[in-house]
């Protein structure tokens, strides 16, 4: 009996050692592969990196770089008078007149047909300007709306990236917290295995309890390994969102989660603020004003076009080569001023009428799209606020459930030691406590995710505004 007991004890110790080595290797393999120190990343640092490296944000930033150039080009090419300077426009011409007219205007052979050679050089400066109705103001307004649309697109891209990075960072924190919880559960299962071995050595329990305890430890070690992989995938997603090119491994720092009672939020106030700052609505407003301008531009097509021009020039016209490359510019200057009117009475009447009607329809449709966007925003904000309140209640409930499960597990362990509870009943308490521990972490991070969804709908941070009973809790 003693030999058999010794053999079983050695078998248990070997199994326990193998499991411990497996757990240790599961956590050590990634560290061995990391030849360099990991980047300890805070949420603020992640946002700063994304600000400078996120590809989508950089594309939106690059698009705004042309705003100033296009506005200056609009002023120079369409709003201000256009200037054209021509210097040394020179030519050499030979002319032979083989036919002439007699005194009665009849064509006859030219009795003195000879080659005549002459040259000319001209210098000119011309200023021209045209306007059709309110076209000058409309051209400037069109360019201003184009620039504003790019600026709003940049604001939207920045807001989206900030929300995305925060959400991925919080997700990485959640997976890290779950990984730490799994490590603690591995240690707890190891203690349970030690207790089962001790009771077996005292002949108070059977070998079945030890095997069940070993199985629980192995399953928990597997859960830890899977959670480690999930954490690494979360870090990869965060790295991509930041646009990080540094290939060193990442580690997210512990950040205090913004947990608070959201009952003080006012949906009407949030919607009112969103109408002012939400990037999607700002873009919709720009498109609406652009459609209004398009209709005005179509109406302007019926207005007369007025053209103004002033030419100052000198032209030298001499026989042979005397005028070639004539450099005299300031003498014998001539000038010409002209004003022209063009009235589009019958120029594409039906086409212009169809274009104007299409512009009016586009404007009405854009107004409906803007109204639809506002209705959807109202729905999203109210729904996000309801979800935030629901997640707050879930977080509170999970905290209470975890406390109950921990107390139940403590009592179950004591009853197991006293022989009043089987290992299967103890294992059920294990599972309930482990599940509630995970639920606490998941519920707290789900609250933060719902908060980010609300801030994404509003288009700005809402933390601390209208929140009652605010309190920070760690993950």
Tab-separated table of C-alpha atoms in Angstrom:
chain	number	residue	atom	x	y	z
A	1	UNK	CA	0.000	0.000	0.000
A	2	UNK	CA	2.785	2.408	0.827
A	3	UNK	CA	4.626	1.537	-2.404
A	4	UNK	CA	1.480	2.148	-4.431
A	5	UNK	CA	0.888	5.430	-2.607
A	6	UNK	CA	4.467	6.483	-3.294
A	7	UNK	CA	4.135	5.603	-6.968
A	8	UNK	CA	0.906	7.598	-7.283
A	9	UNK	CA	2.426	10.579	-5.524
A	10	UNK	CA	5.386	10.583	-7.887
A	11	UNK	CA	2.986	10.367	-10.865
A	12	UNK	CA	0.992	13.304	-9.562
A	13	UNK	CA	4.117	15.373	-9.018
A	14	UNK	CA	5.357	14.636	-12.534
A	15	UNK	CA	1.996	15.629	-14.021
A	16	UNK	CA	1.899	18.813	-11.980
A	17	UNK	CA	5.457	19.677	-12.993
A	18	UNK	CA	4.594	19.165	-16.679
A	19	UNK	CA	1.572	21.443	-16.402
A	20	UNK	CA	3.589	24.132	-14.655
A	21	UNK	CA	6.267	23.904	-17.337
A	22	UNK	CA	3.573	24.198	-20.024
A	23	UNK	CA	2.107	27.309	-18.385
A	24	UNK	CA	5.565	28.809	-17.932
A	25	UNK	CA	6.529	28.108	-21.533
A	26	UNK	CA	3.249	29.554	-22.794
A	27	UNK	CA	4.152	32.855	-21.210
A	28	UNK	CA	7.886	32.634	-21.858
A	29	UNK	CA	7.920	31.808	-25.576
A	30	UNK	CA	6.788	35.267	-26.683
A	31	UNK	CA	9.351	36.845	-24.365
A	32	UNK	CA	12.155	34.696	-25.738
A	33	UNK	CA	11.209	35.749	-29.255
A	34	UNK	CA	11.437	39.378	-28.261
A	35	UNK	CA	15.091	40.319	-28.657
A	36	UNK	CA	14.358	43.955	-27.893
A	37	UNK	CA	12.481	45.688	-25.128
A	38	UNK	CA	8.791	46.203	-25.936
A	39	UNK	CA	7.279	49.630	-26.477
A	40	UNK	CA	5.368	50.631	-23.352
A	41	UNK	CA	2.453	52.473	-24.910
A	42	UNK	CA	0.008	54.759	-23.149
A	43	UNK	CA	-3.279	55.868	-24.667
A	44	UNK	CA	-1.990	59.412	-25.171
A	45	UNK	CA	1.100	58.128	-26.966
A	46	UNK	CA	-1.054	55.888	-29.169
A	47	UNK	CA	-3.168	58.874	-30.211
A	48	UNK	CA	-0.053	60.953	-30.949
A	49	UNK	CA	1.416	58.187	-33.108
A	50	UNK	CA	-1.848	57.792	-35.007
A	51	UNK	CA	-2.031	61.563	-35.555
A	52	UNK	CA	1.216	61.453	-37.489
A	53	UNK	CA	1.214	57.970	-39.011
A	54	UNK	CA	-2.325	56.738	-39.685
A	55	UNK	CA	-2.582	56.357	-43.495
A	56	UNK	CA	-6.206	57.516	-43.786
A	57	UNK	CA	-5.528	60.605	-41.684
A	58	UNK	CA	-2.398	61.431	-43.668
A	59	UNK	CA	-4.329	61.165	-46.941
A	60	UNK	CA	-6.971	63.557	-45.632
A	61	UNK	CA	-4.225	65.933	-44.461
A	62	UNK	CA	-2.504	65.810	-47.835
A	63	UNK	CA	-5.770	66.668	-49.588
A	64	UNK	CA	-5.995	69.977	-47.690
A	65	UNK	CA	-2.505	71.086	-48.743
A	66	UNK	CA	-3.813	72.263	-52.117
A	67	UNK	CA	-6.457	74.569	-50.620
A	68	UNK	CA	-4.275	77.688	-50.614
A	69	UNK	CA	-2.882	77.056	-54.089
A	70	UNK	CA	-6.314	76.505	-55.609
A	71	UNK	CA	-7.719	79.632	-53.967
A	72	UNK	CA	-4.865	81.764	-55.304
A	73	UNK	CA	-5.344	80.200	-58.743
A	74	UNK	CA	-9.057	81.011	-58.631
A	75	UNK	CA	-8.320	84.643	-57.842
A	76	UNK	CA	-5.646	84.921	-60.515
A	77	UNK	CA	-7.403	83.027	-63.294
A	78	UNK	CA	-11.092	83.794	-62.802
A	79	UNK	CA	-11.707	86.694	-60.414
A	80	UNK	CA	-9.012	89.235	-61.305
A	81	UNK	CA	-8.441	90.580	-64.831
A	82	UNK	CA	-6.372	88.212	-66.918
A	83	UNK	CA	-3.148	89.635	-68.243
A	84	UNK	CA	-1.259	88.510	-71.332
A	85	UNK	CA	2.153	89.899	-72.273
A	86	UNK	CA	3.691	89.230	-75.676
A	87	UNK	CA	7.209	90.419	-76.529
A	88	UNK	CA	9.122	90.143	-79.826
A	89	UNK	CA	6.425	88.492	-81.860
A	90	UNK	CA	8.419	88.812	-85.098
A	91	UNK	CA	7.896	87.512	-88.625
A	92	UNK	CA	9.459	87.761	-92.102
A	93	UNK	CA	7.135	87.426	-95.068
A	94	UNK	CA	7.572	87.176	-98.840
A	95	UNK	CA	4.625	88.060	-101.105
A	96	UNK	CA	4.100	87.594	-104.828
A	97	UNK	CA	0.978	89.097	-106.506
A	98	UNK	CA	0.450	87.388	-109.896
A	99	UNK	CA	-3.038	88.789	-110.415
A	100	UNK	CA	-4.231	92.397	-110.266
A	101	UNK	CA	-7.356	94.394	-111.044
A	102	UNK	CA	-7.860	96.764	-113.929
A	103	UNK	CA	-9.606	100.110	-113.707
A	104	UNK	CA	-12.946	98.409	-113.981
A	105	UNK	CA	-12.273	95.894	-111.228
A	106	UNK	CA	-11.667	92.971	-113.514
A	107	UNK	CA	-8.887	90.538	-112.655
A	108	UNK	CA	-5.926	90.642	-115.033
A	109	UNK	CA	-2.386	89.411	-115.044
A	110	UNK	CA	-0.139	91.656	-112.959
A	111	UNK	CA	2.324	93.260	-115.368
A	112	UNK	CA	4.728	94.087	-112.504
A	113	UNK	CA	4.591	90.790	-110.605
A	114	UNK	CA	7.613	90.689	-108.328
A	115	UNK	CA	8.420	89.281	-104.916
A	116	UNK	CA	7.884	91.782	-102.089
A	117	UNK	CA	9.620	91.124	-98.779
A	118	UNK	CA	8.691	92.740	-95.478
A	119	UNK	CA	9.081	92.095	-91.748
A	120	UNK	CA	7.137	92.943	-88.622
A	121	UNK	CA	7.612	92.847	-84.841
A	122	UNK	CA	4.941	93.535	-82.245
A	123	UNK	CA	4.858	93.927	-78.459
A	124	UNK	CA	1.564	93.861	-76.587
A	125	UNK	CA	0.072	93.829	-73.109
A	126	UNK	CA	-3.571	92.787	-72.835
A	127	UNK	CA	-5.971	92.839	-69.913
A	128	UNK	CA	-9.334	91.085	-70.172
A	129	UNK	CA	-12.146	90.450	-67.749
A	130	UNK	CA	-15.546	88.859	-68.167
A	131	UNK	CA	-18.532	88.535	-65.875
A	132	UNK	CA	-21.921	86.895	-66.230
A	133	UNK	CA	-24.411	87.789	-63.524
A	134	UNK	CA	-23.028	86.821	-60.131
A	135	UNK	CA	-20.438	84.456	-61.636
A	136	UNK	CA	-17.512	86.130	-59.862
A	137	UNK	CA	-19.056	85.640	-56.426
A	138	UNK	CA	-20.184	82.136	-57.332
A	139	UNK	CA	-16.701	81.118	-58.473
A	140	UNK	CA	-15.204	82.319	-55.216
A	141	UNK	CA	-17.929	80.594	-53.204
A	142	UNK	CA	-17.440	77.338	-55.135
A	143	UNK	CA	-13.745	77.259	-54.316
A	144	UNK	CA	-14.433	78.181	-50.688
A	145	UNK	CA	-16.908	75.284	-50.373
A	146	UNK	CA	-14.392	72.917	-51.961
A	147	UNK	CA	-11.763	73.926	-49.412
A	148	UNK	CA	-14.254	73.688	-46.556
A	149	UNK	CA	-15.281	70.192	-47.674
A	150	UNK	CA	-11.638	69.068	-47.519
A	151	UNK	CA	-11.228	70.616	-44.067
A	152	UNK	CA	-14.357	68.877	-42.789
A	153	UNK	CA	-13.165	65.599	-44.323
A	154	UNK	CA	-9.914	66.021	-42.398
A	155	UNK	CA	-11.864	66.681	-39.192
A	156	UNK	CA	-13.960	63.579	-39.799
A	157	UNK	CA	-10.886	61.462	-40.497
A	158	UNK	CA	-9.215	62.724	-37.321
A	159	UNK	CA	-12.327	62.004	-35.239
A	160	UNK	CA	-12.670	58.517	-36.737
A	161	UNK	CA	-9.022	57.710	-36.080
A	162	UNK	CA	-9.209	58.950	-32.490
A	163	UNK	CA	-12.270	56.799	-31.801
A	164	UNK	CA	-10.732	53.811	-33.585
A	165	UNK	CA	-7.434	54.027	-31.688
A	166	UNK	CA	-9.201	54.484	-28.348
A	167	UNK	CA	-11.477	51.520	-29.053
A	168	UNK	CA	-8.568	49.280	-30.082
A	169	UNK	CA	-6.482	50.416	-27.125
A	170	UNK	CA	-9.334	49.691	-24.720
A	171	UNK	CA	-9.810	46.306	-26.393
A	172	UNK	CA	-6.112	45.532	-25.916
A	173	UNK	CA	-6.449	46.548	-22.251
A	174	UNK	CA	-9.450	44.239	-21.929
A	175	UNK	CA	-7.599	41.296	-23.451
A	176	UNK	CA	-4.606	41.996	-21.215
A	177	UNK	CA	-6.851	42.123	-18.131
A	178	UNK	CA	-8.481	38.854	-19.180
A	179	UNK	CA	-5.026	37.338	-19.644
A	180	UNK	CA	-4.048	38.398	-16.117
A	181	UNK	CA	-7.300	36.903	-14.848
A	182	UNK	CA	-6.520	33.625	-16.607
A	183	UNK	CA	-3.057	33.625	-14.994
A	184	UNK	CA	-4.651	34.103	-11.580
A	185	UNK	CA	-7.073	31.286	-12.334
A	186	UNK	CA	-4.145	29.019	-13.265
A	187	UNK	CA	-2.578	29.787	-9.882
A	188	UNK	CA	-5.919	29.116	-8.168
A	189	UNK	CA	-6.313	25.756	-9.965
A	190	UNK	CA	-2.780	24.878	-8.865
A	191	UNK	CA	-3.738	25.534	-5.250
A	192	UNK	CA	-6.826	23.352	-5.652
A	193	UNK	CA	-4.634	20.564	-7.053
A	194	UNK	CA	-2.303	20.875	-4.052
A	195	UNK	CA	-5.269	20.624	-1.687
A	196	UNK	CA	-6.571	17.536	-3.488
A	197	UNK	CA	-3.129	15.909	-3.264
A	198	UNK	CA	-2.867	16.664	0.433
A	199	UNK	CA	-6.294	15.223	1.151
A	200	UNK	CA	-5.452	12.172	-0.953
A	201	UNK	CA	-2.262	11.661	1.020
A	202	UNK	CA	-4.401	11.646	4.161
A	203	UNK	CA	-6.713	9.087	2.553
A	204	UNK	CA	-9.574	11.591	2.693
A	205	UNK	CA	-10.073	11.712	-1.076
A	206	UNK	CA	-9.688	9.330	-4.001
A	207	UNK	CA	-7.467	9.457	-7.046
A	208	UNK	CA	-10.430	10.720	-9.080
A	209	UNK	CA	-10.288	14.081	-7.285
A	210	UNK	CA	-6.626	14.485	-8.186
A	211	UNK	CA	-7.294	13.674	-11.835
A	212	UNK	CA	-10.185	16.129	-11.919
A	213	UNK	CA	-7.976	18.804	-10.367
A	214	UNK	CA	-5.258	18.111	-12.944
A	215	UNK	CA	-7.815	18.323	-15.752
A	216	UNK	CA	-9.069	21.664	-14.429
A	217	UNK	CA	-5.482	22.956	-14.330
A	218	UNK	CA	-4.770	21.797	-17.880
A	219	UNK	CA	-7.951	23.350	-19.210
A	220	UNK	CA	-7.150	26.603	-17.472
A	221	UNK	CA	-3.613	26.570	-18.923
A	222	UNK	CA	-5.129	26.132	-22.388
A	223	UNK	CA	-7.494	29.054	-21.766
A	224	UNK	CA	-4.482	31.158	-20.765
A	225	UNK	CA	-2.646	30.265	-23.975
A	226	UNK	CA	-5.667	31.167	-26.108
A	227	UNK	CA	-6.107	34.452	-24.270
A	228	UNK	CA	-2.445	35.298	-24.849
A	229	UNK	CA	-2.989	34.848	-28.603
A	230	UNK	CA	-6.117	37.024	-28.455
A	231	UNK	CA	-4.128	39.760	-26.704
A	232	UNK	CA	-1.417	39.648	-29.365
A	233	UNK	CA	-4.038	39.974	-32.128
A	234	UNK	CA	-5.493	43.011	-30.362
A	235	UNK	CA	-2.013	44.575	-30.318
A	236	UNK	CA	-1.604	43.901	-34.039
A	237	UNK	CA	-4.883	45.690	-34.787
A	238	UNK	CA	-3.776	48.637	-32.647
A	239	UNK	CA	-0.405	48.752	-34.422
A	240	UNK	CA	-2.133	48.909	-37.823
A	241	UNK	CA	-4.512	51.683	-36.731
A	242	UNK	CA	-1.584	53.766	-35.485
A	243	UNK	CA	0.359	53.193	-38.703
A	244	UNK	CA	3.324	52.116	-36.594
A	245	UNK	CA	6.349	50.976	-38.606
A	246	UNK	CA	8.515	50.130	-35.595
A	247	UNK	CA	8.565	46.321	-35.441
A	248	UNK	CA	9.311	46.144	-31.731
A	249	UNK	CA	6.635	44.360	-29.664
A	250	UNK	CA	3.949	46.461	-27.986
A	251	UNK	CA	2.697	46.520	-24.427
A	252	UNK	CA	-0.240	48.696	-23.405
A	253	UNK	CA	-0.079	50.426	-20.076
A	254	UNK	CA	-2.840	50.245	-17.499
A	255	UNK	CA	-5.221	53.165	-17.916
A	256	UNK	CA	-8.005	54.133	-15.553
A	257	UNK	CA	-11.313	53.315	-17.208
A	258	UNK	CA	-13.845	56.177	-17.377
A	259	UNK	CA	-16.621	54.471	-15.426
A	260	UNK	CA	-19.429	56.678	-14.135
A	261	UNK	CA	-23.177	56.787	-13.749
A	262	UNK	CA	-24.528	58.174	-17.068
A	263	UNK	CA	-28.008	58.941	-15.741
A	264	UNK	CA	-27.198	62.664	-15.761
A	265	UNK	CA	-26.794	62.797	-19.538
A	266	UNK	CA	-29.481	64.724	-21.412
A	267	UNK	CA	-30.234	63.319	-24.866
A	268	UNK	CA	-31.565	66.658	-26.127
A	269	UNK	CA	-28.382	68.471	-25.054
A	270	UNK	CA	-26.197	65.818	-26.692
A	271	UNK	CA	-28.168	66.034	-29.928
A	272	UNK	CA	-27.955	69.825	-29.887
A	273	UNK	CA	-24.198	69.652	-29.503
A	274	UNK	CA	-23.887	67.032	-32.230
A	275	UNK	CA	-25.728	69.304	-34.662
A	276	UNK	CA	-22.885	71.798	-34.191
A	277	UNK	CA	-19.780	69.590	-34.165
A	278	UNK	CA	-20.607	66.237	-35.775
A	279	UNK	CA	-18.315	65.924	-38.854
A	280	UNK	CA	-20.863	63.928	-40.862
A	281	UNK	CA	-23.471	66.659	-40.393
A	282	UNK	CA	-20.921	69.336	-41.221
A	283	UNK	CA	-20.182	67.508	-44.463
A	284	UNK	CA	-23.892	67.248	-45.192
A	285	UNK	CA	-24.247	70.994	-44.634
A	286	UNK	CA	-21.395	71.709	-47.064
A	287	UNK	CA	-23.017	69.497	-49.701
A	288	UNK	CA	-26.357	71.229	-49.173
A	289	UNK	CA	-24.798	74.660	-49.692
A	290	UNK	CA	-22.943	73.314	-52.726
A	291	UNK	CA	-26.247	72.131	-54.224
A	292	UNK	CA	-27.785	75.567	-53.582
A	293	UNK	CA	-24.811	77.168	-55.319
A	294	UNK	CA	-25.154	74.788	-58.267
A	295	UNK	CA	-28.739	75.919	-58.771
A	296	UNK	CA	-27.661	79.575	-58.622
A	297	UNK	CA	-24.965	78.853	-61.210
A	298	UNK	CA	-27.530	77.328	-63.556
A	299	UNK	CA	-29.756	80.391	-63.192
A	300	UNK	CA	-26.811	82.660	-63.957
A	301	UNK	CA	-26.484	81.019	-67.389
A	302	UNK	CA	-29.452	83.140	-68.548
A	303	UNK	CA	-27.702	86.413	-67.706
A	304	UNK	CA	-25.814	88.428	-70.361
A	305	UNK	CA	-22.062	88.015	-70.397
A	306	UNK	CA	-20.075	91.245	-70.284
A	307	UNK	CA	-16.468	91.309	-71.485
A	308	UNK	CA	-14.004	94.105	-70.890
A	309	UNK	CA	-10.595	94.407	-72.466
A	310	UNK	CA	-7.644	96.769	-72.788
A	311	UNK	CA	-4.727	96.210	-75.155
A	312	UNK	CA	-1.571	98.358	-75.231
A	313	UNK	CA	0.762	97.491	-78.114
A	314	UNK	CA	3.396	98.688	-80.561
A	315	UNK	CA	3.738	97.197	-84.008
A	316	UNK	CA	6.658	97.790	-86.384
A	317	UNK	CA	6.024	96.987	-90.054
A	318	UNK	CA	8.961	97.621	-92.456
A	319	UNK	CA	10.227	96.377	-95.793
A	320	UNK	CA	12.846	93.697	-96.067
A	321	UNK	CA	14.318	92.825	-92.639
A	322	UNK	CA	14.249	96.270	-91.053
A	323	UNK	CA	11.567	95.317	-88.479
A	324	UNK	CA	12.985	91.945	-87.437
A	325	UNK	CA	13.538	91.827	-83.664
A	326	UNK	CA	12.785	95.505	-83.260
A	327	UNK	CA	13.573	96.301	-79.607
A	328	UNK	CA	11.821	99.679	-79.421
A	329	UNK	CA	8.887	99.199	-77.061
A	330	UNK	CA	8.133	102.562	-75.459
A	331	UNK	CA	7.647	104.570	-78.655
A	332	UNK	CA	4.575	104.862	-80.849
A	333	UNK	CA	2.410	102.943	-78.426
A	334	UNK	CA	-1.183	102.298	-79.373
A	335	UNK	CA	-4.072	101.168	-77.203
A	336	UNK	CA	-7.487	99.708	-77.584
A	337	UNK	CA	-10.361	99.378	-75.138
A	338	UNK	CA	-13.405	97.283	-75.824
A	339	UNK	CA	-16.633	96.243	-74.142
A	340	UNK	CA	-18.681	93.343	-75.412
A	341	UNK	CA	-22.082	91.931	-74.589
A	342	UNK	CA	-23.283	88.414	-75.233
A	343	UNK	CA	-26.962	87.693	-74.603
A	344	UNK	CA	-27.789	83.954	-74.535
A	345	UNK	CA	-31.324	84.264	-75.881
A	346	UNK	CA	-31.551	81.141	-78.013
A	347	UNK	CA	-28.303	79.384	-77.087
A	348	UNK	CA	-29.287	75.928	-75.837
A	349	UNK	CA	-32.569	77.049	-74.299
A	350	UNK	CA	-33.949	73.578	-73.697
A	351	UNK	CA	-30.610	72.204	-72.538
A	352	UNK	CA	-30.120	75.015	-70.015
A	353	UNK	CA	-33.724	74.635	-68.816
A	354	UNK	CA	-33.176	70.907	-68.261
A	355	UNK	CA	-29.921	71.540	-66.408
A	356	UNK	CA	-31.595	74.119	-64.167
A	357	UNK	CA	-34.448	71.742	-63.375
A	358	UNK	CA	-31.957	68.939	-62.628
A	359	UNK	CA	-30.049	71.260	-60.280
A	360	UNK	CA	-33.322	72.079	-58.491
A	361	UNK	CA	-34.095	68.371	-58.091
A	362	UNK	CA	-30.568	67.707	-56.797
A	363	UNK	CA	-31.049	70.467	-54.237
A	364	UNK	CA	-34.334	68.984	-53.022
A	365	UNK	CA	-32.765	65.533	-52.772
A	366	UNK	CA	-29.796	66.925	-50.868
A	367	UNK	CA	-32.161	68.596	-48.409
A	368	UNK	CA	-33.865	65.255	-47.864
A	369	UNK	CA	-30.492	63.567	-47.342
A	370	UNK	CA	-29.563	66.225	-44.806
A	371	UNK	CA	-32.882	65.737	-42.996
A	372	UNK	CA	-32.361	61.970	-43.058
A	373	UNK	CA	-28.859	62.366	-41.610
A	374	UNK	CA	-30.239	64.477	-38.751
A	375	UNK	CA	-32.978	61.936	-38.027
A	376	UNK	CA	-30.463	59.094	-38.041
A	377	UNK	CA	-28.160	61.070	-35.756
A	378	UNK	CA	-31.031	61.590	-33.322
A	379	UNK	CA	-31.708	57.848	-33.344
A	380	UNK	CA	-28.045	56.868	-32.947
A	381	UNK	CA	-27.438	59.239	-30.029
A	382	UNK	CA	-30.570	58.183	-28.167
A	383	UNK	CA	-29.803	54.514	-28.837
A	384	UNK	CA	-26.171	54.915	-27.760
A	385	UNK	CA	-27.271	56.616	-24.563
A	386	UNK	CA	-29.671	53.762	-23.800
A	387	UNK	CA	-26.888	51.252	-24.458
A	388	UNK	CA	-24.531	53.211	-22.207
A	389	UNK	CA	-27.049	53.134	-19.357
A	390	UNK	CA	-27.611	49.419	-19.960
A	391	UNK	CA	-23.888	48.692	-19.861
A	392	UNK	CA	-23.581	50.671	-16.641
A	393	UNK	CA	-26.291	48.520	-15.053
A	394	UNK	CA	-24.557	45.389	-16.381
A	395	UNK	CA	-21.238	46.494	-14.907
A	396	UNK	CA	-22.855	47.098	-11.520
A	397	UNK	CA	-24.580	43.723	-11.638
A	398	UNK	CA	-21.395	41.908	-12.664
A	399	UNK	CA	-19.532	43.458	-9.713
A	400	UNK	CA	-22.153	42.155	-7.296
A	401	UNK	CA	-22.234	38.752	-9.009
A	402	UNK	CA	-18.452	38.464	-8.776
A	403	UNK	CA	-18.479	39.231	-5.057
A	404	UNK	CA	-21.160	36.589	-4.486
A	405	UNK	CA	-19.292	34.005	-6.575
A	406	UNK	CA	-16.024	34.653	-4.711
A	407	UNK	CA	-17.723	34.198	-1.357
A	408	UNK	CA	-19.462	31.035	-2.597
A	409	UNK	CA	-16.131	29.622	-3.829
A	410	UNK	CA	-14.485	30.315	-0.453
A	411	UNK	CA	-17.247	28.467	1.359
A	412	UNK	CA	-17.201	25.617	-1.186
A	413	UNK	CA	-13.468	25.131	-0.695
A	414	UNK	CA	-13.925	24.988	3.063
A	415	UNK	CA	-16.748	22.454	2.726
A	416	UNK	CA	-14.587	20.378	0.365
A	417	UNK	CA	-11.807	20.259	2.933
A	418	UNK	CA	-14.326	19.129	5.549
A	419	UNK	CA	-15.724	16.460	3.232
A	420	UNK	CA	-19.160	18.067	2.955
A	421	UNK	CA	-18.849	18.750	-0.811
A	422	UNK	CA	-17.585	16.637	-3.707
A	423	UNK	CA	-14.933	17.823	-6.128
A	424	UNK	CA	-17.515	18.054	-8.921
A	425	UNK	CA	-19.534	20.449	-6.798
A	426	UNK	CA	-16.362	22.394	-6.036
A	427	UNK	CA	-15.505	22.477	-9.726
A	428	UNK	CA	-18.898	24.024	-10.463
A	429	UNK	CA	-18.095	26.782	-7.965
A	430	UNK	CA	-14.718	27.192	-9.679
A	431	UNK	CA	-16.375	27.752	-13.031
A	432	UNK	CA	-18.957	30.176	-11.692
A	433	UNK	CA	-16.294	32.291	-10.000
A	434	UNK	CA	-14.102	32.265	-13.116
A	435	UNK	CA	-17.027	33.272	-15.337
A	436	UNK	CA	-18.048	36.165	-13.096
A	437	UNK	CA	-14.438	37.341	-12.908
A	438	UNK	CA	-14.319	37.495	-16.689
A	439	UNK	CA	-17.736	39.135	-16.789
A	440	UNK	CA	-16.549	41.984	-14.575
A	441	UNK	CA	-13.717	42.780	-16.987
A	442	UNK	CA	-15.912	42.405	-20.062
A	443	UNK	CA	-18.751	44.505	-18.627
A	444	UNK	CA	-16.469	47.385	-17.628
A	445	UNK	CA	-14.841	47.520	-21.041
A	446	UNK	CA	-18.223	47.159	-22.740
A	447	UNK	CA	-19.294	50.314	-20.889
A	448	UNK	CA	-16.259	52.173	-22.247
A	449	UNK	CA	-16.974	50.865	-25.752
A	450	UNK	CA	-20.557	52.154	-25.480
A	451	UNK	CA	-19.179	55.502	-24.307
A	452	UNK	CA	-16.924	55.675	-27.374
A	453	UNK	CA	-19.905	54.863	-29.589
A	454	UNK	CA	-21.813	57.771	-28.042
A	455	UNK	CA	-18.843	60.111	-28.505
A	456	UNK	CA	-18.495	58.962	-32.101
A	457	UNK	CA	-22.159	59.819	-32.708
A	458	UNK	CA	-21.837	63.229	-31.056
A	459	UNK	CA	-18.515	63.937	-32.751
A	460	UNK	CA	-16.757	65.079	-29.571
A	461	UNK	CA	-15.907	63.894	-26.076
A	462	UNK	CA	-18.839	63.894	-23.634
A	463	UNK	CA	-17.019	62.676	-20.539
A	464	UNK	CA	-17.745	64.707	-17.457
A	465	UNK	CA	-20.678	66.502	-19.096
A	466	UNK	CA	-23.880	65.696	-17.280
A	467	UNK	CA	-22.486	62.525	-15.663
A	468	UNK	CA	-23.545	62.011	-12.065
A	469	UNK	CA	-21.808	59.960	-9.474
A	470	UNK	CA	-18.660	59.855	-11.550
A	471	UNK	CA	-16.021	57.478	-10.356
A	472	UNK	CA	-13.026	55.943	-12.034
A	473	UNK	CA	-12.425	52.233	-11.847
A	474	UNK	CA	-9.525	50.303	-13.144
A	475	UNK	CA	-9.823	47.478	-15.580
